[in-house]
Short mmCIF file of C-alpha atoms in Angstrom, two decimals:
data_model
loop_
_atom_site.label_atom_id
_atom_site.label_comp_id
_atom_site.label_asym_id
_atom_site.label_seq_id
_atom_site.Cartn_x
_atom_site.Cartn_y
_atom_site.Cartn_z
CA UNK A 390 -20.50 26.50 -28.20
CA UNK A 391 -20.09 22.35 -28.36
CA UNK A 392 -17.76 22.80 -31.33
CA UNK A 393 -15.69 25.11 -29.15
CA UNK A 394 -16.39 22.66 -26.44
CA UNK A 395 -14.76 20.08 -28.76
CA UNK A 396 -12.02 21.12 -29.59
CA UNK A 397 -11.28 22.14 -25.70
CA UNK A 398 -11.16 18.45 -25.14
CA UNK A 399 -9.68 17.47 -27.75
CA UNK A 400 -6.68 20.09 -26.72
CA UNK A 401 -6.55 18.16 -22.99
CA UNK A 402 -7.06 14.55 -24.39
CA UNK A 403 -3.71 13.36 -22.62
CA UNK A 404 -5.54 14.93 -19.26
CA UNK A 405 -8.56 12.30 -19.79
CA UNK A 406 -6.07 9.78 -21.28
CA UNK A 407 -4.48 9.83 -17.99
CA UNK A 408 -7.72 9.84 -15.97
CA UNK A 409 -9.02 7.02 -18.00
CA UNK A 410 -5.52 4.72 -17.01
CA UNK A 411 -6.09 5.61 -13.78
CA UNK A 412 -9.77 4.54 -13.01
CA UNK A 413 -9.76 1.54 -15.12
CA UNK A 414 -6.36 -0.02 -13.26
CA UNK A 415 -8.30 1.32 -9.94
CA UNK A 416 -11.01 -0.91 -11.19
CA UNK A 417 -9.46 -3.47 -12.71
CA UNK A 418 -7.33 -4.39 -10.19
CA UNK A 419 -9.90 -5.07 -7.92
CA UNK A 420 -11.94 -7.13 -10.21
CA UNK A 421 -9.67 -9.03 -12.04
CA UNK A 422 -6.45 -9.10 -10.24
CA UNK A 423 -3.02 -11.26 -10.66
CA UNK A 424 -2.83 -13.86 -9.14
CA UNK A 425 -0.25 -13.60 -6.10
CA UNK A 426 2.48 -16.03 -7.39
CA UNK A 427 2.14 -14.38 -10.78
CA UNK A 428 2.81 -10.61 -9.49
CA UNK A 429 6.04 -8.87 -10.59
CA UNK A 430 6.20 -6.89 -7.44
CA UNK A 431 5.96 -10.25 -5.48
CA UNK A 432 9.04 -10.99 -7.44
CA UNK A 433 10.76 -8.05 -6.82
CA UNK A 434 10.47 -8.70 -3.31
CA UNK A 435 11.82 -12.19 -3.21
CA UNK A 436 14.91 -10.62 -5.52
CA UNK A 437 15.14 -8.09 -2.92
CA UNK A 438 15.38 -11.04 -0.08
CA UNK A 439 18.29 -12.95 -1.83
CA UNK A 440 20.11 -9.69 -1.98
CA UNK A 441 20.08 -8.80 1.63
CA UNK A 442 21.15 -12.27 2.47
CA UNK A 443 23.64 -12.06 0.34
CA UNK A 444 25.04 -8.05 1.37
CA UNK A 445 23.31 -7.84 5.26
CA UNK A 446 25.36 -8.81 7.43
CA UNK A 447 24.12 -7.80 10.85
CA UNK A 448 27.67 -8.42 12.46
CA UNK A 449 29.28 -5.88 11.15
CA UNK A 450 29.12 -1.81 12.10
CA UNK A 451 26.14 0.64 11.66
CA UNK A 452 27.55 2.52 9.01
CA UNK A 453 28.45 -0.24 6.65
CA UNK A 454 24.85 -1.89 7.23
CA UNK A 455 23.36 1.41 6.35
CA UNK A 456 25.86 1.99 3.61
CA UNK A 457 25.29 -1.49 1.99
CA UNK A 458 21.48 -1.14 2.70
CA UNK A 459 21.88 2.13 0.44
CA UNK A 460 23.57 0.44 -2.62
CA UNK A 461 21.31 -2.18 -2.39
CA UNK A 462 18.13 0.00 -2.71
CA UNK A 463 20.27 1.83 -5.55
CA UNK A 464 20.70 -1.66 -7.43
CA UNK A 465 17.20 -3.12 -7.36
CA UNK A 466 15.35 0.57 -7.80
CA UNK A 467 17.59 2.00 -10.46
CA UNK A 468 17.73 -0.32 -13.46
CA UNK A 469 13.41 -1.54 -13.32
CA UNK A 470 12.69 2.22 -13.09
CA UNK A 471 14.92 3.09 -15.62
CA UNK A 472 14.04 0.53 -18.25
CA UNK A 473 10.08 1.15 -18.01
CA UNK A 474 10.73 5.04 -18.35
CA UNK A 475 12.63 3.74 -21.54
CA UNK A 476 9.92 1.81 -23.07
CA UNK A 477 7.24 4.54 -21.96
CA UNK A 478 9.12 7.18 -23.80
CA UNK A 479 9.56 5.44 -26.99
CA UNK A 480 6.72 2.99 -26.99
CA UNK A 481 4.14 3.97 -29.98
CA UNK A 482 1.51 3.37 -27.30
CA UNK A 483 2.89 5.03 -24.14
CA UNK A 484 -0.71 3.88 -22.31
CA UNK A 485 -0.42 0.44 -22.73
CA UNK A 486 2.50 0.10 -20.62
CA UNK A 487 1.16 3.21 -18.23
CA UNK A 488 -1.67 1.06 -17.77
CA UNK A 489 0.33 -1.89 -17.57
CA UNK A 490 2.40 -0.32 -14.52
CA UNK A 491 -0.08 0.65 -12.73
CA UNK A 492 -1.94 -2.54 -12.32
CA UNK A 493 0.82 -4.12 -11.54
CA UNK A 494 1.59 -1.62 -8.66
CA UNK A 495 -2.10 -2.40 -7.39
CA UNK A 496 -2.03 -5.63 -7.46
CA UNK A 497 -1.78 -5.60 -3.66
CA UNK A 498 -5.17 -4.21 -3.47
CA UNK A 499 -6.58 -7.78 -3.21
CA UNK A 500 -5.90 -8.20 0.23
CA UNK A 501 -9.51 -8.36 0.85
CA UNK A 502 -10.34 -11.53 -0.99
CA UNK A 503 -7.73 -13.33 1.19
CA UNK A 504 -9.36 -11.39 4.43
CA UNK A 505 -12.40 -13.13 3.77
CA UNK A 506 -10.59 -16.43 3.51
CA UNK A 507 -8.92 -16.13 7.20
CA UNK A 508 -12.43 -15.14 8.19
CA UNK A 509 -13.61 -18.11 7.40
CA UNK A 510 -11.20 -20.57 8.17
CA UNK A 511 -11.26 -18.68 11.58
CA UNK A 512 -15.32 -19.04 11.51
CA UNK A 513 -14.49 -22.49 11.23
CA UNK A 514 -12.02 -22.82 14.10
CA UNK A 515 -8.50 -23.92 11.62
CA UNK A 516 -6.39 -21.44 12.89
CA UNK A 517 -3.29 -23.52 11.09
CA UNK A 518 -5.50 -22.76 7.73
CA UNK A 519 -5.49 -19.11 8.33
CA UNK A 520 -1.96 -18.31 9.13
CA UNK A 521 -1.08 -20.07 5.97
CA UNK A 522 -2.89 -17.51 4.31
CA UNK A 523 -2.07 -14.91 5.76
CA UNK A 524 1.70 -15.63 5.81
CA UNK A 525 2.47 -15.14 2.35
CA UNK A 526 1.40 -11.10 2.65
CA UNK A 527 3.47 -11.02 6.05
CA UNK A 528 7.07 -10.28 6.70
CA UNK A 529 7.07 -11.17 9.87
CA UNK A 530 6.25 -14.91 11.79
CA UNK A 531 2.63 -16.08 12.21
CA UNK A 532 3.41 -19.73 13.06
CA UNK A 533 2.34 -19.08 17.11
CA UNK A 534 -0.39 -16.24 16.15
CA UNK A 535 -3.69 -16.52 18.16
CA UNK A 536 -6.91 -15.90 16.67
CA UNK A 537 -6.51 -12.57 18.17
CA UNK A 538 -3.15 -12.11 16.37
CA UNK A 539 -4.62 -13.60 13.31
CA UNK A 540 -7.46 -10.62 13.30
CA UNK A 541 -5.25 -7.94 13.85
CA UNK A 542 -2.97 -8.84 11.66
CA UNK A 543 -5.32 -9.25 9.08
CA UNK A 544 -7.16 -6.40 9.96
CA UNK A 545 -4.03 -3.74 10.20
CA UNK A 546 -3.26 -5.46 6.32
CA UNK A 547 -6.41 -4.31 5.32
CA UNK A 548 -6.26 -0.70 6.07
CA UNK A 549 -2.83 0.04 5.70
CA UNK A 550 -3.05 -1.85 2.10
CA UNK A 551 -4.14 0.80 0.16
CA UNK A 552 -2.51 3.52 1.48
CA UNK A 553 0.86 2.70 -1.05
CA UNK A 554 -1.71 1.30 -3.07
CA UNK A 555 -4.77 2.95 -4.46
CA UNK A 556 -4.02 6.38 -2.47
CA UNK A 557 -0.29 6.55 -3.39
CA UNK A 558 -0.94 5.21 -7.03
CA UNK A 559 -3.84 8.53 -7.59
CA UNK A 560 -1.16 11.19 -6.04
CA UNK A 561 1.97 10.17 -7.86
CA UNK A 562 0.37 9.97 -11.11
CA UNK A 563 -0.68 12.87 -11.16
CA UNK A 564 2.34 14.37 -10.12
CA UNK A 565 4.85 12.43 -11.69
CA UNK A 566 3.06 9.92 -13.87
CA UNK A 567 3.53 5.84 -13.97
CA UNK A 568 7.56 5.98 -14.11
CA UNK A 569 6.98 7.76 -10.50
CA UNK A 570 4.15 5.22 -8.97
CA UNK A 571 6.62 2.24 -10.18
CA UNK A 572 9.74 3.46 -8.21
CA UNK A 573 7.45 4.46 -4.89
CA UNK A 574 6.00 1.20 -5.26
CA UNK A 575 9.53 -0.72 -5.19
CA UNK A 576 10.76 1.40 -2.47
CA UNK A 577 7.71 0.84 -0.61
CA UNK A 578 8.47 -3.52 -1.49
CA UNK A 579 12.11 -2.85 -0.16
CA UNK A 580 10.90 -1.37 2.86
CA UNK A 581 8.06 -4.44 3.55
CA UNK A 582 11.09 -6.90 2.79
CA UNK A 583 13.51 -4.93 5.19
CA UNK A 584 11.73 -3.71 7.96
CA UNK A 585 14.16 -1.93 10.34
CA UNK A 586 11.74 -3.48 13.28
CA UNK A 587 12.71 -6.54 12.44
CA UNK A 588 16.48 -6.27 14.55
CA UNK A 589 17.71 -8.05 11.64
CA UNK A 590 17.52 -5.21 9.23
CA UNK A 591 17.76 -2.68 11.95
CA UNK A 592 20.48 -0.53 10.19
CA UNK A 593 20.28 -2.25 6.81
CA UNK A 594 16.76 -1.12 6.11
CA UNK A 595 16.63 2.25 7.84
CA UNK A 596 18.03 4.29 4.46
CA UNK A 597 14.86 2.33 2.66
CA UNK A 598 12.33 3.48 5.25
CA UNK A 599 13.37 6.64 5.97
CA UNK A 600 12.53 7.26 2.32
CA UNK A 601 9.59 5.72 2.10
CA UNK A 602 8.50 7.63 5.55
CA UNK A 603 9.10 10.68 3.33
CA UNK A 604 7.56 9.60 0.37
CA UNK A 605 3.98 8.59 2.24
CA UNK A 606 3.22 11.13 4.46
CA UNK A 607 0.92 12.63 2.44
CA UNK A 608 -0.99 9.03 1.03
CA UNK A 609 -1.10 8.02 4.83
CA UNK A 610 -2.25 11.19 6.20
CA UNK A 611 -4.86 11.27 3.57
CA UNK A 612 -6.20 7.63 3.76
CA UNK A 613 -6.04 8.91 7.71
CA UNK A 614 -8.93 11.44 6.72
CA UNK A 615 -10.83 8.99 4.67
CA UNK A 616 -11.21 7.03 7.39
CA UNK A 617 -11.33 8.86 10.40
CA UNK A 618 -14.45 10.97 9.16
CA UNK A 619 -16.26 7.37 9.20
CA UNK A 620 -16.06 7.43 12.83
CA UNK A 621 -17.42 10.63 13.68
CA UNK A 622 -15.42 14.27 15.68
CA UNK A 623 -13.50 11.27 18.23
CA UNK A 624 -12.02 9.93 15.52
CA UNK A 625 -11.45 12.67 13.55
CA UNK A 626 -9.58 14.54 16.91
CA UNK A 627 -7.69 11.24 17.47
CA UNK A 628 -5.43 12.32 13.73
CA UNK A 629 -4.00 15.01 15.45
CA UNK A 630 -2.89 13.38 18.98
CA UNK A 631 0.69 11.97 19.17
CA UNK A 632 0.47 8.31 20.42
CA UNK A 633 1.91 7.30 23.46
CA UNK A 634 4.56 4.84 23.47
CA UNK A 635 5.14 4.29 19.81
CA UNK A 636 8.05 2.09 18.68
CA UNK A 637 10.09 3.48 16.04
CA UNK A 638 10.74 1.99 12.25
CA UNK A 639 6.80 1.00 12.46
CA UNK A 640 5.30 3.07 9.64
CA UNK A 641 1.72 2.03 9.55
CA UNK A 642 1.39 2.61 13.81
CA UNK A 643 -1.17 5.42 12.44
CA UNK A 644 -3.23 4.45 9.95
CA UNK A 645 -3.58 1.33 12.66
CA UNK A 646 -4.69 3.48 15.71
CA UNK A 647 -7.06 5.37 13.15
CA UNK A 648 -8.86 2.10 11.93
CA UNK A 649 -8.82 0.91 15.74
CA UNK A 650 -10.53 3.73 16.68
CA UNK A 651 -13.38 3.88 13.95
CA UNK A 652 -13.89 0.02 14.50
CA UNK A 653 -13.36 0.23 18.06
CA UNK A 654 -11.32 -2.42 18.60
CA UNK A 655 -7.97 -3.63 19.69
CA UNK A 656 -4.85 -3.24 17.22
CA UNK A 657 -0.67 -3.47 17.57
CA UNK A 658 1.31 -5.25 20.32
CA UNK A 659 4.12 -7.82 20.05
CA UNK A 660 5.39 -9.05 16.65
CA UNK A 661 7.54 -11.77 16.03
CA UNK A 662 10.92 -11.46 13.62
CA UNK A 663 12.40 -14.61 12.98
CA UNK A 664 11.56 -15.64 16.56
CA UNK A 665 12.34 -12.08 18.40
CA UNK A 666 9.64 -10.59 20.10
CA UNK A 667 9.01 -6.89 19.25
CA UNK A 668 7.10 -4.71 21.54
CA UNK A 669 5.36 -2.20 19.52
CA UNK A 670 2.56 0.28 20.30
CA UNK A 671 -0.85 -1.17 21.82
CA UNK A 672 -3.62 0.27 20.25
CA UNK A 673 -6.46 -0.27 22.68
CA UNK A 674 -9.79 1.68 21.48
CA UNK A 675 -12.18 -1.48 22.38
CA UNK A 676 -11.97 -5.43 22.97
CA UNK A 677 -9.81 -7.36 20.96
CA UNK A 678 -10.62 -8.24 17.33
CA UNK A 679 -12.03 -11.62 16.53
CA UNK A 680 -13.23 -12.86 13.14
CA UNK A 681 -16.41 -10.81 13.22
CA UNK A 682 -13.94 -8.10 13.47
CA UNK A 683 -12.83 -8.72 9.94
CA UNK A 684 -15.93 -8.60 8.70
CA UNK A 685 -16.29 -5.10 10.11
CA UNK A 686 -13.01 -4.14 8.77
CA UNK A 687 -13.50 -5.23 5.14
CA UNK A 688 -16.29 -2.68 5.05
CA UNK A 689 -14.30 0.15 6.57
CA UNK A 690 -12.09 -0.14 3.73
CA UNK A 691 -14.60 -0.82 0.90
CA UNK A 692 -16.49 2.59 2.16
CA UNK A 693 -13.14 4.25 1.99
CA UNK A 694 -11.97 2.66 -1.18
CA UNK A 695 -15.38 3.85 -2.74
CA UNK A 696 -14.67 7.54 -1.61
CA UNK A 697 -11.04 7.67 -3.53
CA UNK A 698 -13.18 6.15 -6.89
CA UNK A 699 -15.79 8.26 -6.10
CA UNK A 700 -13.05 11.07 -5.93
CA UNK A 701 -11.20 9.81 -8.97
CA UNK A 702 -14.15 9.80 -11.26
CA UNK A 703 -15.55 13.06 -10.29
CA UNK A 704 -12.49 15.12 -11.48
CA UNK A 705 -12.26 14.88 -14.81
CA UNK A 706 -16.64 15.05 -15.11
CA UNK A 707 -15.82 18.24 -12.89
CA UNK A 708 -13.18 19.50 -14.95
CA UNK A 709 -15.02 19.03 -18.10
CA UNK A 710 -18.12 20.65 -16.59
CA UNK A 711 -15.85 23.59 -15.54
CA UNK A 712 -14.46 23.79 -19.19
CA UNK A 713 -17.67 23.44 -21.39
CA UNK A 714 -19.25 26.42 -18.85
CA UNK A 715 -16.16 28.42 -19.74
CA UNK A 716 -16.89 28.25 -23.27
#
């Protein structure tokens, strides 16, 4: 029976191959991550911003915003997707750049190292110190943010963080391996560097987050779960109410009412776009957020984070089970 059992596994090695990529760029990523300034996505963004200054022009009509915001996504998405299907397909050692891809893709998943910074600098009343460090992971203007503004948007970071990270990286490997997770990941950049909220991008980046809307329904939905079933039935109800009031082009409106709820707290309201207030949905489940409220928050998502591992780990010991009981 364990030869038979053998040679079972041996016959699905590139099904553990895969599972192994996965949970050590899960874990690796959050150990021993890039540093920010050293990130390729980072960079992809910042390409991504010299482009739309150079082809956005807000002046002109809807259509040719939209149509320009099209070939843009075309132009950056296209040739990096491309060229790393190319390498994985002839590359003696397709894993090595598999792996290689998706760490990179995660890299955003240490958020929570820099929420414990603005935690502290809040703790120790230098407000200017934490917007500094949070501004770098914003598209949008902290400059005039409160402490309260300074929680929530540190807070609605940290949940909605891993949803195109470690949730989105799990599901599209499996379906569509690393050359998938790289080109959800970009379109997923495009869409943080050209957020239709912002009025500046309003037509330009629609094409880009209508897409990615489409894309991470089922990563959002599913990081939804995860954490509403850490606040008990209220929370759990609260996934399948419409909210009242929500602003359009604001993706992440329900992963934040979800996390406001199970923390009860305070989340959304006014943003700021290169000095234009947006209204967006108020998310009022409790008192608003303070630095404390961080703290809270960090272990929200570590709990849920620790699920998806949990989740990730248990397949293939599952599968295996299921396999050697078979013959």
């Amino acid at each position: 029976m364990v030869p038979e059992f053998a040679t079972l596994l041996l016959n699905e090695s590139p099904f553990y191959q895969g599972a192994m990529i996965l949970i050590i760029s899960l874990l690796l990523s959050k150990i021993a991550p890039l540093p920010r300034n050293f990130q390729p996505i980072v960079w992809f963004g910042l390409l991504a911003k010299e482009l739309a200054t150079k082809v956005n022009h807000p002046g002109r009509a809807p259509s040719q915003q939209l149509i320009a915001g099209t070939l843009a996504c075309i132009l950056l998405v296209l040739p990096f997707s491309a060229i790393m299907t190319f390498l994985m397909q002839l590359a003696t050692f397709p894993w090595f750049f598999e792996f290689t891809t998706l760490y990179i893709c995660l890299n955003d998943e240490n958020f929570k190292q820099t929420a414990v910074e603005v935690k502290q600098a809040l703790h120790q009343d230098e407000k200017n110190r934490a917007r500094a460090i949070l501004s770098p992971w914003l598209y949008r203007d902290t400059k005039e943010l409160s402490e309260v503004g300074i929680a929530k948007a540190t807070i609605e970071k940290l949940v909605t963080t891993p949803v195109y990270g470690t949730v989105s990286t799990i599901i599209f490997f499996g379906i569509g391996g690393a050359p998938l997770v790289l080109i959800t990941r970009m379109l997923k950049q495009l869409e943080l560097c050209w957020p239709p909220i912002n009025p500046k991008f309003s037509y330009f980046g629609k094409p880009v987050y209508l897409l990615s809307t489409l894309l991470f329904i089922v990563p959002s939905w599913l990081w939804n779960i995860s954490m509403a079933i850490q606040g008990g039935p209220k929370s759990i109800l609260s996934l399948f109410k419409p909210l009242p009031n929500t602003m359009p082009f604001h993706n992440c409106v329900n992963t934040c009412a979800i996390a406001a709820n199970v923390l009860n707290i305070e989340l959304g309201g006014p943003m700021k776009f290169d000095g234009i207030k947006i209204n967006t949905a108020q998310l009022t489940y409790g008192p608003k957020p303070n630095g404390e409220s961080i703290t809270t928050a960090i272990k929200l998502a570590n709990t849920t984070y620790g699920l998806w591992i949990f989740f990730v780990i248990s397949m293939p010991l599952i599968w295996a089970g299921l396999r050697y009981l078979h013959s």
